[in-house]
Amino acid sequence: MIQVLQKNKFRVFASLSHELRTPLNCSISMLEILKELINDNQQEYIEQYIVPALYSNKLLLNQINDILDFVQMDSDKFKYAFQNFKVIDLLKDCGKLFSIQAEMKEIQIKININEFDNLEICSDPNRIRQILLNLMSNSLKFTKNDGVITIGFEQIKNLKNVYQIYIQDTGIGIKSENLEKIFNFYYQQQDEQLNSQGCGLGLTISNSIAKGLIQQNNINGIRIGGIEVESTYGIGSKFSFLVQDLLSLDNKQSLNSKNNLIQKKFMHTQKKIKAQNIQKKCKCLCVQIIIVDDNQFNLYAIQKLLLQYHFQLKLFSEPNLLIEYLKNMFYNNNCCKTPLLIFMDIEMPIKNGYETTEELILFYQSVKLEKLPIIIACTAYVGQEDKDKSIQCGMNDYINKPILKNGLQQLLIQWRKKLL
């Protein structure tokens, strides 16, 4: 009975996440495109209007992720996705998201990375970003005007391939008797002083996430994991956590043991790519990419992002029309028998993305087609159960909504051999 209730609770929150992410998908995508389209002579409008709106949307997305992660942890569905990334890029990105609020409070944001400007490590950048944004949000909230917030990165002595990331502020600080309480979400609701300042769900989630960024519970006899806090009331606080570079581990099986097939399959590399490099060999005028989504705003947003790469696109809001079109393309097209790639929405009326994918695969198998189109699950659902199900029904990959430009680029890089 308890398991059924837990599962139902997760599905309710997953559905809520879907409803919140759907409008965010269009909003963030359009703002990113608009930011690039405006010419240099109008740069001031970008900084004054577009950038604040874009940053606010991304911070809202982080809050939505916190809510869903809180339920995933309670339902034992929480997972990590390890990949390579450049540390300095991640830290700068987090700093930029709070630059406008910091400027309004005349707070200086510093990045202290010392000799690690070019360091690339293997960890979960999205989870690290989530932690940093939550810590930055609290620091900004509790730091008065003319203060300083430092985002730092340093190597831990005597601990191989282990680094510390920290947020240090000149805020009001925390009383010693409250240091342990700040990580307990349920206790905060009962504590008038803490709740009035809104430490929030983010710190609770961040502490749990940080524990999974280290593959061992202790190193050299030292127990590690989670967020450490140093604070002097009236002077400021320092929140820190450890990350381990899995690229350099002698025992790389520790990574594999914590991740199932779907995570290993979708590890992306952080390579830069230009639009012309993705589509430079696509000379055919046949439809190359198909987008299927019952929401017109989602169709519009993905279409605008993909048009930057000059692909031949086709849009469908009904799965049955898609199936009819693809069958006709196979039987009647003298050139390409299938598109290269299909972005498949999951949650659609009448026939969902799973059912549509299974029907397409059965058709292609019946006509003995060897080279099937790549099918990408394109969904606002981010639970591991949904990702597993997309692979089981025959999809090749997934991308979460809201679709961001960098995420789309990484996906196109991964499948570039198919697209070229």
Short mmCIF file of C-alpha atoms in Angstrom, two decimals:
data_model
loop_
_atom_site.label_atom_id
_atom_site.label_comp_id
_atom_site.label_asym_id
_atom_site.label_seq_id
_atom_site.Cartn_x
_atom_site.Cartn_y
_atom_site.Cartn_z
CA MET A 1 0.00 0.00 0.00
CA ILE A 2 2.82 2.39 0.91
CA GLN A 3 4.61 1.62 -2.36
CA VAL A 4 1.44 2.39 -4.33
CA LEU A 5 1.05 5.72 -2.53
CA GLN A 6 4.70 6.58 -3.18
CA LYS A 7 4.33 5.77 -6.86
CA ASN A 8 1.15 7.82 -7.15
CA LYS A 9 2.80 10.75 -5.39
CA PHE A 10 5.70 10.62 -7.81
CA ARG A 11 3.39 10.56 -10.82
CA VAL A 12 1.45 13.57 -9.50
CA PHE A 13 4.64 15.59 -9.11
CA ALA A 14 5.95 14.38 -12.47
CA SER A 15 2.71 15.56 -14.06
CA LEU A 16 3.03 18.90 -12.27
CA SER A 17 6.60 19.19 -13.52
CA HIS A 18 5.38 18.52 -17.07
CA GLU A 19 2.73 21.24 -16.87
CA LEU A 20 5.25 23.78 -15.57
CA ARG A 21 7.99 22.88 -18.02
CA THR A 22 5.78 23.08 -21.10
CA PRO A 23 5.36 26.89 -21.11
CA LEU A 24 8.96 27.28 -19.95
CA ASN A 25 10.08 25.31 -22.97
CA CYS A 26 8.73 27.89 -25.39
CA SER A 27 9.69 30.90 -23.26
CA ILE A 28 13.36 29.96 -22.77
CA SER A 29 13.82 28.79 -26.35
CA MET A 30 12.36 31.99 -27.81
CA LEU A 31 14.43 34.21 -25.54
CA GLU A 32 17.64 32.39 -26.48
CA ILE A 33 16.88 32.75 -30.18
CA LEU A 34 15.89 36.42 -29.80
CA LYS A 35 19.11 37.09 -27.90
CA GLU A 36 21.14 35.88 -30.87
CA LEU A 37 19.05 37.59 -33.55
CA ILE A 38 19.33 41.12 -32.19
CA ASN A 39 22.26 42.95 -33.76
CA ASP A 40 25.15 44.56 -31.91
CA ASN A 41 23.66 48.06 -32.25
CA GLN A 42 20.82 46.99 -29.96
CA GLN A 43 22.97 45.23 -27.38
CA GLU A 44 21.62 47.44 -24.60
CA TYR A 45 18.12 46.00 -25.14
CA ILE A 46 19.50 42.49 -24.75
CA GLU A 47 21.13 43.33 -21.43
CA GLN A 48 18.18 45.32 -20.08
CA TYR A 49 15.27 43.15 -21.11
CA ILE A 50 16.09 39.79 -22.70
CA VAL A 51 18.87 38.64 -20.38
CA PRO A 52 16.91 39.32 -17.15
CA ALA A 53 13.89 37.45 -18.53
CA LEU A 54 16.05 34.53 -19.68
CA TYR A 55 17.91 34.28 -16.36
CA SER A 56 14.65 34.44 -14.39
CA ASN A 57 13.21 31.58 -16.44
CA LYS A 58 16.31 29.46 -15.88
CA LEU A 59 16.20 30.07 -12.14
CA LEU A 60 12.52 29.11 -12.14
CA LEU A 61 13.47 25.91 -13.94
CA ASN A 62 15.95 25.16 -11.16
CA GLN A 63 13.15 25.52 -8.58
CA ILE A 64 10.97 23.12 -10.56
CA ASN A 65 13.84 20.62 -10.66
CA ASP A 66 14.17 20.89 -6.87
CA ILE A 67 10.53 19.96 -6.36
CA LEU A 68 10.72 16.91 -8.61
CA ASP A 69 14.08 15.80 -7.18
CA PHE A 70 12.66 15.97 -3.66
CA VAL A 71 10.02 13.41 -4.64
CA GLN A 72 12.48 11.30 -6.65
CA MET A 73 14.74 10.95 -3.62
CA ASP A 74 11.80 9.89 -1.50
CA SER A 75 10.79 7.36 -4.17
CA ASP A 76 14.32 6.01 -4.72
CA LYS A 77 14.26 7.17 -8.37
CA PHE A 78 17.00 9.79 -8.16
CA LYS A 79 19.88 9.31 -10.62
CA TYR A 80 23.07 11.04 -11.75
CA ALA A 81 24.35 11.53 -15.31
CA PHE A 82 28.15 11.83 -15.39
CA GLN A 83 29.88 13.53 -18.30
CA ASN A 84 32.92 15.62 -19.17
CA PHE A 85 32.78 19.39 -18.70
CA LYS A 86 35.02 22.40 -18.19
CA VAL A 87 34.85 23.67 -14.62
CA ILE A 88 35.37 27.37 -15.34
CA ASP A 89 32.48 27.44 -17.83
CA LEU A 90 30.10 25.97 -15.26
CA LEU A 91 31.13 28.41 -12.51
CA LYS A 92 30.86 31.44 -14.80
CA ASP A 93 27.45 30.33 -15.99
CA CYS A 94 26.17 30.13 -12.41
CA GLY A 95 27.60 33.55 -11.61
CA LYS A 96 25.94 35.13 -14.66
CA LEU A 97 22.49 33.91 -13.66
CA PHE A 98 22.67 36.04 -10.51
CA SER A 99 24.57 38.99 -11.98
CA ILE A 100 21.50 41.20 -12.33
CA GLN A 101 20.23 40.64 -8.77
CA ALA A 102 23.76 41.15 -7.46
CA GLU A 103 24.14 44.41 -9.36
CA MET A 104 20.86 45.72 -7.96
CA LYS A 105 22.13 45.05 -4.42
CA GLU A 106 25.62 46.31 -5.30
CA ILE A 107 27.03 42.90 -4.41
CA GLN A 108 30.22 41.77 -6.12
CA ILE A 109 30.40 38.19 -7.44
CA LYS A 110 33.93 36.79 -7.69
CA ILE A 111 35.17 33.53 -9.18
CA ASN A 112 38.26 32.02 -7.58
CA ILE A 113 39.55 29.05 -9.54
CA ASN A 114 43.31 29.66 -9.29
CA GLU A 115 45.30 27.39 -11.63
CA PHE A 116 42.31 25.35 -12.83
CA ASP A 117 41.20 27.64 -15.69
CA ASN A 118 41.46 24.87 -18.27
CA LEU A 119 40.55 21.90 -16.08
CA GLU A 120 38.03 19.42 -17.46
CA ILE A 121 36.59 16.78 -15.15
CA CYS A 122 33.99 14.01 -15.30
CA SER A 123 31.10 14.47 -12.89
CA ASP A 124 27.45 15.55 -13.11
CA PRO A 125 27.50 19.22 -14.22
CA ASN A 126 23.73 19.60 -14.06
CA ARG A 127 23.61 18.47 -10.43
CA ILE A 128 26.59 20.66 -9.53
CA ARG A 129 24.86 23.62 -11.20
CA GLN A 130 21.71 22.85 -9.25
CA ILE A 131 23.63 22.92 -5.96
CA LEU A 132 25.47 26.13 -6.82
CA LEU A 133 22.31 27.95 -7.86
CA ASN A 134 20.62 27.04 -4.59
CA LEU A 135 23.63 28.11 -2.54
CA MET A 136 24.01 31.32 -4.55
CA SER A 137 20.33 32.12 -4.07
CA ASN A 138 20.65 31.85 -0.29
CA SER A 139 23.90 33.84 -0.19
CA LEU A 140 22.37 36.63 -2.24
CA LYS A 141 19.33 36.64 0.01
CA PHE A 142 21.35 36.95 3.23
CA THR A 143 24.10 39.29 2.00
CA LYS A 144 23.51 43.01 2.43
CA ASN A 145 24.37 45.75 -0.04
CA ASP A 146 28.06 46.23 -0.90
CA GLY A 147 28.84 42.64 0.08
CA VAL A 148 30.91 40.02 -1.74
CA ILE A 149 30.01 36.50 -2.85
CA THR A 150 32.83 34.22 -4.01
CA ILE A 151 32.42 31.08 -6.09
CA GLY A 152 35.55 29.00 -5.52
CA PHE A 153 37.17 25.81 -6.74
CA GLU A 154 40.25 24.16 -5.25
CA GLN A 155 41.92 20.78 -4.99
CA ILE A 156 41.84 18.87 -1.72
CA LYS A 157 45.31 17.99 -0.49
CA ASN A 158 46.08 14.29 0.00
CA LEU A 159 42.82 13.28 -1.70
CA LYS A 160 43.44 12.10 -5.25
CA ASN A 161 41.19 13.68 -7.88
CA VAL A 162 38.92 15.29 -5.28
CA TYR A 163 38.03 18.98 -5.47
CA GLN A 164 36.10 21.39 -3.30
CA ILE A 165 33.56 23.82 -4.71
CA TYR A 166 32.40 26.55 -2.36
CA ILE A 167 30.23 29.63 -2.05
CA GLN A 168 31.51 32.19 0.45
CA ASP A 169 29.63 35.35 1.36
CA THR A 170 29.88 38.36 3.63
CA GLY A 171 26.27 37.95 4.73
CA ILE A 172 24.61 37.95 8.13
CA GLY A 173 25.98 34.51 9.04
CA ILE A 174 24.29 31.71 10.94
CA LYS A 175 24.15 31.15 14.68
CA SER A 176 25.98 28.02 15.78
CA GLU A 177 22.84 26.45 17.24
CA ASN A 178 21.12 26.69 13.85
CA LEU A 179 23.85 25.19 11.66
CA GLU A 180 22.42 21.68 11.67
CA LYS A 181 18.82 22.84 11.42
CA ILE A 182 19.21 24.54 8.06
CA PHE A 183 19.43 21.20 6.23
CA ASN A 184 16.21 19.84 7.70
CA PHE A 185 13.31 20.99 5.55
CA TYR A 186 10.64 19.71 7.92
CA TYR A 187 12.26 21.39 10.90
CA GLN A 188 12.48 24.69 9.05
CA GLN A 189 8.74 24.72 8.68
CA GLN A 190 8.48 24.65 12.47
CA ASP A 191 11.20 27.23 13.07
CA GLU A 192 9.77 30.74 12.79
CA GLN A 193 13.13 32.47 12.47
CA LEU A 194 14.48 30.21 9.72
CA ASN A 195 11.21 29.97 7.84
CA SER A 196 10.76 33.73 7.80
CA GLN A 197 14.04 34.03 5.92
CA GLY A 198 13.14 31.23 3.51
CA CYS A 199 16.15 28.89 3.49
CA GLY A 200 13.77 26.70 1.53
CA LEU A 201 13.73 23.29 -0.05
CA GLY A 202 16.84 23.97 -2.13
CA LEU A 203 19.33 23.51 0.69
CA THR A 204 17.80 20.19 1.71
CA ILE A 205 17.94 18.93 -1.88
CA SER A 206 21.45 20.26 -2.44
CA ASN A 207 22.81 18.45 0.60
CA SER A 208 21.40 15.15 -0.65
CA ILE A 209 22.69 15.71 -4.19
CA ALA A 210 26.18 16.56 -2.95
CA LYS A 211 26.46 13.19 -1.21
CA GLY A 212 26.24 11.42 -4.57
CA LEU A 213 29.05 13.39 -6.22
CA ILE A 214 31.64 11.36 -4.30
CA GLN A 215 31.90 7.66 -5.15
CA GLN A 216 33.16 6.60 -1.71
CA ASN A 217 31.71 7.32 1.71
CA ASN A 218 35.20 7.95 3.04
CA ILE A 219 38.65 8.53 1.59
CA ASN A 220 41.79 7.82 3.59
CA GLY A 221 39.63 7.24 6.64
CA ILE A 222 37.95 10.64 6.33
CA ARG A 223 34.16 10.56 6.07
CA ILE A 224 33.02 12.84 3.26
CA GLY A 225 29.92 13.84 1.35
CA GLY A 226 27.16 16.41 1.60
CA ILE A 227 27.49 20.13 2.21
CA GLU A 228 29.82 21.51 4.87
CA VAL A 229 29.07 24.86 6.51
CA GLU A 230 31.40 27.31 8.22
CA SER A 231 29.73 30.43 9.54
CA THR A 232 30.33 33.29 11.92
CA TYR A 233 27.21 35.15 12.93
CA GLY A 234 27.37 38.75 11.75
CA ILE A 235 30.36 38.14 9.46
CA GLY A 236 29.43 35.59 6.80
CA SER A 237 29.20 31.95 5.74
CA LYS A 238 30.97 29.42 3.56
CA PHE A 239 29.11 26.48 2.04
CA SER A 240 31.25 23.82 0.39
CA PHE A 241 30.95 20.36 -1.12
CA LEU A 242 33.28 17.86 -2.77
CA VAL A 243 33.32 16.51 -6.30
CA GLN A 244 35.41 13.66 -7.63
CA ASP A 245 36.93 13.56 -11.11
CA LEU A 246 35.81 10.17 -12.38
CA LEU A 247 37.99 10.48 -15.48
CA SER A 248 41.05 9.98 -13.32
CA LEU A 249 39.81 7.17 -11.11
CA ASP A 250 41.86 3.98 -11.25
CA ASN A 251 38.72 2.01 -10.52
CA LYS A 252 36.29 3.27 -13.15
CA GLN A 253 33.93 0.42 -12.38
CA SER A 254 32.68 2.50 -9.45
CA LEU A 255 31.01 4.78 -11.98
CA ASN A 256 29.45 1.95 -13.94
CA SER A 257 28.07 0.26 -10.85
CA LYS A 258 26.10 3.37 -9.96
CA ASN A 259 24.61 3.95 -13.38
CA ASN A 260 22.42 1.74 -15.52
CA LEU A 261 22.53 1.24 -19.27
CA ILE A 262 20.51 4.31 -20.11
CA GLN A 263 22.93 6.67 -18.35
CA LYS A 264 26.02 5.16 -19.94
CA LYS A 265 24.36 5.38 -23.32
CA PHE A 266 23.68 9.08 -23.11
CA MET A 267 26.94 10.55 -21.78
CA HIS A 268 27.52 13.66 -23.87
CA THR A 269 30.83 15.38 -24.59
CA GLN A 270 31.08 19.10 -24.11
CA LYS A 271 32.32 19.94 -27.61
CA LYS A 272 31.61 23.21 -29.38
CA ILE A 273 29.92 22.99 -32.70
CA LYS A 274 28.81 25.47 -35.35
CA ALA A 275 25.58 25.20 -37.29
CA GLN A 276 27.30 24.77 -40.63
CA ASN A 277 29.37 21.86 -39.28
CA ILE A 278 26.23 19.93 -38.38
CA GLN A 279 24.43 20.31 -41.67
CA LYS A 280 27.20 20.98 -44.19
CA LYS A 281 26.77 17.60 -45.95
CA CYS A 282 22.98 17.54 -45.86
CA LYS A 283 22.40 18.43 -49.54
CA CYS A 284 19.23 16.38 -49.98
CA LEU A 285 15.93 18.28 -50.13
CA CYS A 286 13.98 15.46 -48.50
CA VAL A 287 12.65 15.90 -44.98
CA GLN A 288 15.55 15.27 -42.60
CA ILE A 289 14.04 15.96 -39.18
CA ILE A 290 10.45 15.49 -38.00
CA ILE A 291 9.02 17.05 -34.84
CA VAL A 292 5.94 15.51 -33.21
CA ASP A 293 4.18 17.39 -30.40
CA ASP A 294 0.53 18.09 -29.63
CA ASN A 295 1.42 21.52 -28.21
CA GLN A 296 1.78 24.19 -30.90
CA PHE A 297 4.08 26.33 -28.77
CA ASN A 298 6.48 23.40 -28.34
CA LEU A 299 6.46 22.74 -32.08
CA TYR A 300 7.21 26.38 -32.75
CA ALA A 301 10.05 26.55 -30.22
CA ILE A 302 11.85 23.40 -31.41
CA GLN A 303 11.35 24.40 -35.03
CA LYS A 304 13.03 27.77 -34.49
CA LEU A 305 15.98 26.16 -32.72
CA LEU A 306 16.52 23.57 -35.46
CA LEU A 307 16.12 26.04 -38.33
CA GLN A 308 19.43 27.57 -37.27
CA TYR A 309 21.09 24.40 -38.61
CA HIS A 310 19.27 24.60 -41.97
CA PHE A 311 17.68 21.17 -41.83
CA GLN A 312 14.60 20.28 -43.89
CA LEU A 313 11.87 20.03 -41.23
CA LYS A 314 8.34 18.64 -41.00
CA LEU A 315 5.96 19.22 -38.07
CA PHE A 316 3.12 17.02 -36.80
CA SER A 317 0.69 17.54 -33.92
CA GLU A 318 -1.01 14.14 -34.31
CA PRO A 319 0.85 10.79 -34.22
CA ASN A 320 -1.51 9.14 -36.70
CA LEU A 321 -0.72 11.77 -39.33
CA LEU A 322 2.98 11.16 -38.71
CA ILE A 323 2.62 7.40 -39.25
CA GLU A 324 0.65 7.95 -42.44
CA TYR A 325 3.28 10.39 -43.74
CA LEU A 326 6.21 8.07 -42.96
CA LYS A 327 4.57 5.10 -44.67
CA ASN A 328 3.93 7.24 -47.73
CA MET A 329 7.52 8.50 -47.63
CA PHE A 330 8.84 4.94 -47.59
CA TYR A 331 6.69 3.64 -50.44
CA ASN A 332 6.64 6.68 -52.74
CA ASN A 333 9.84 8.64 -52.20
CA ASN A 334 12.52 7.91 -54.80
CA CYS A 335 15.28 9.42 -52.67
CA CYS A 336 15.21 9.11 -48.87
CA LYS A 337 12.93 6.41 -47.48
CA THR A 338 12.97 7.80 -43.92
CA PRO A 339 13.87 11.03 -42.14
CA LEU A 340 17.20 11.12 -40.33
CA LEU A 341 15.77 12.00 -36.94
CA ILE A 342 12.40 12.24 -35.18
CA PHE A 343 11.75 14.34 -32.06
CA MET A 344 8.91 12.44 -30.38
CA ASP A 345 6.80 14.01 -27.64
CA ILE A 346 5.72 11.49 -25.00
CA GLU A 347 2.51 12.85 -23.52
CA MET A 348 0.01 13.12 -26.39
CA PRO A 349 -3.74 12.35 -26.50
CA ILE A 350 -5.16 9.31 -28.33
CA LYS A 351 -1.69 7.81 -28.94
CA ASN A 352 1.36 8.64 -26.81
CA GLY A 353 4.97 8.73 -27.93
CA TYR A 354 5.75 5.21 -26.69
CA GLU A 355 2.89 3.67 -28.67
CA THR A 356 3.74 5.70 -31.76
CA THR A 357 7.37 4.62 -31.63
CA GLU A 358 6.47 0.94 -31.24
CA GLU A 359 4.09 1.14 -34.21
CA LEU A 360 6.73 2.81 -36.39
CA ILE A 361 9.38 0.23 -35.51
CA LEU A 362 6.99 -2.63 -36.29
CA PHE A 363 6.27 -1.08 -39.69
CA TYR A 364 9.95 -0.62 -40.55
CA GLN A 365 10.68 -4.17 -39.43
CA SER A 366 7.84 -5.51 -41.58
CA VAL A 367 9.36 -3.90 -44.69
CA LYS A 368 12.82 -5.14 -43.64
CA LEU A 369 14.33 -1.67 -43.38
CA GLU A 370 17.78 -1.95 -41.80
CA LYS A 371 18.60 1.71 -41.15
CA LEU A 372 15.83 3.18 -39.00
CA PRO A 373 15.51 6.89 -38.18
CA ILE A 374 16.86 8.06 -34.84
CA ILE A 375 13.95 8.63 -32.46
CA ILE A 376 14.48 11.13 -29.64
CA ALA A 377 12.11 11.25 -26.68
CA CYS A 378 11.35 14.93 -26.27
CA THR A 379 9.50 15.39 -23.01
CA ALA A 380 8.98 17.47 -19.91
CA TYR A 381 8.89 14.28 -17.81
CA VAL A 382 12.33 13.78 -16.31
CA GLY A 383 11.87 10.70 -14.13
CA GLN A 384 14.24 7.77 -14.62
CA GLU A 385 11.23 5.51 -15.14
CA ASP A 386 10.20 7.56 -18.18
CA LYS A 387 13.73 7.51 -19.60
CA ASP A 388 13.97 3.74 -19.18
CA LYS A 389 10.59 3.25 -20.81
CA SER A 390 11.60 5.36 -23.83
CA ILE A 391 14.56 3.04 -24.47
CA GLN A 392 12.53 -0.11 -23.91
CA CYS A 393 9.98 0.91 -26.54
CA GLY A 394 12.71 1.50 -29.13
CA MET A 395 13.72 5.15 -28.85
CA ASN A 396 17.41 5.97 -29.19
CA ASP A 397 17.87 8.96 -26.91
CA TYR A 398 16.01 11.63 -24.95
CA ILE A 399 16.13 15.36 -24.38
CA ASN A 400 14.32 17.16 -21.59
CA LYS A 401 12.05 20.15 -21.99
CA PRO A 402 12.65 23.01 -21.88
CA ILE A 403 15.07 22.34 -24.72
CA LEU A 404 18.09 24.61 -24.42
CA LYS A 405 20.44 25.44 -27.26
CA ASN A 406 23.48 23.80 -25.64
CA GLY A 407 21.57 20.60 -24.92
CA LEU A 408 20.35 20.45 -28.50
CA GLN A 409 23.87 21.01 -29.81
CA GLN A 410 25.21 18.18 -27.65
CA LEU A 411 22.53 15.83 -28.92
CA LEU A 412 23.26 16.71 -32.56
CA ILE A 413 26.97 16.18 -31.89
CA GLN A 414 26.28 12.72 -30.47
CA TRP A 415 24.33 11.70 -33.57
CA ARG A 416 26.31 13.77 -36.09
CA LYS A 417 27.54 10.71 -38.03
CA LYS A 418 23.94 9.88 -38.81
CA LEU A 419 23.15 13.47 -39.77
CA LEU A 420 26.14 14.08 -42.05
#
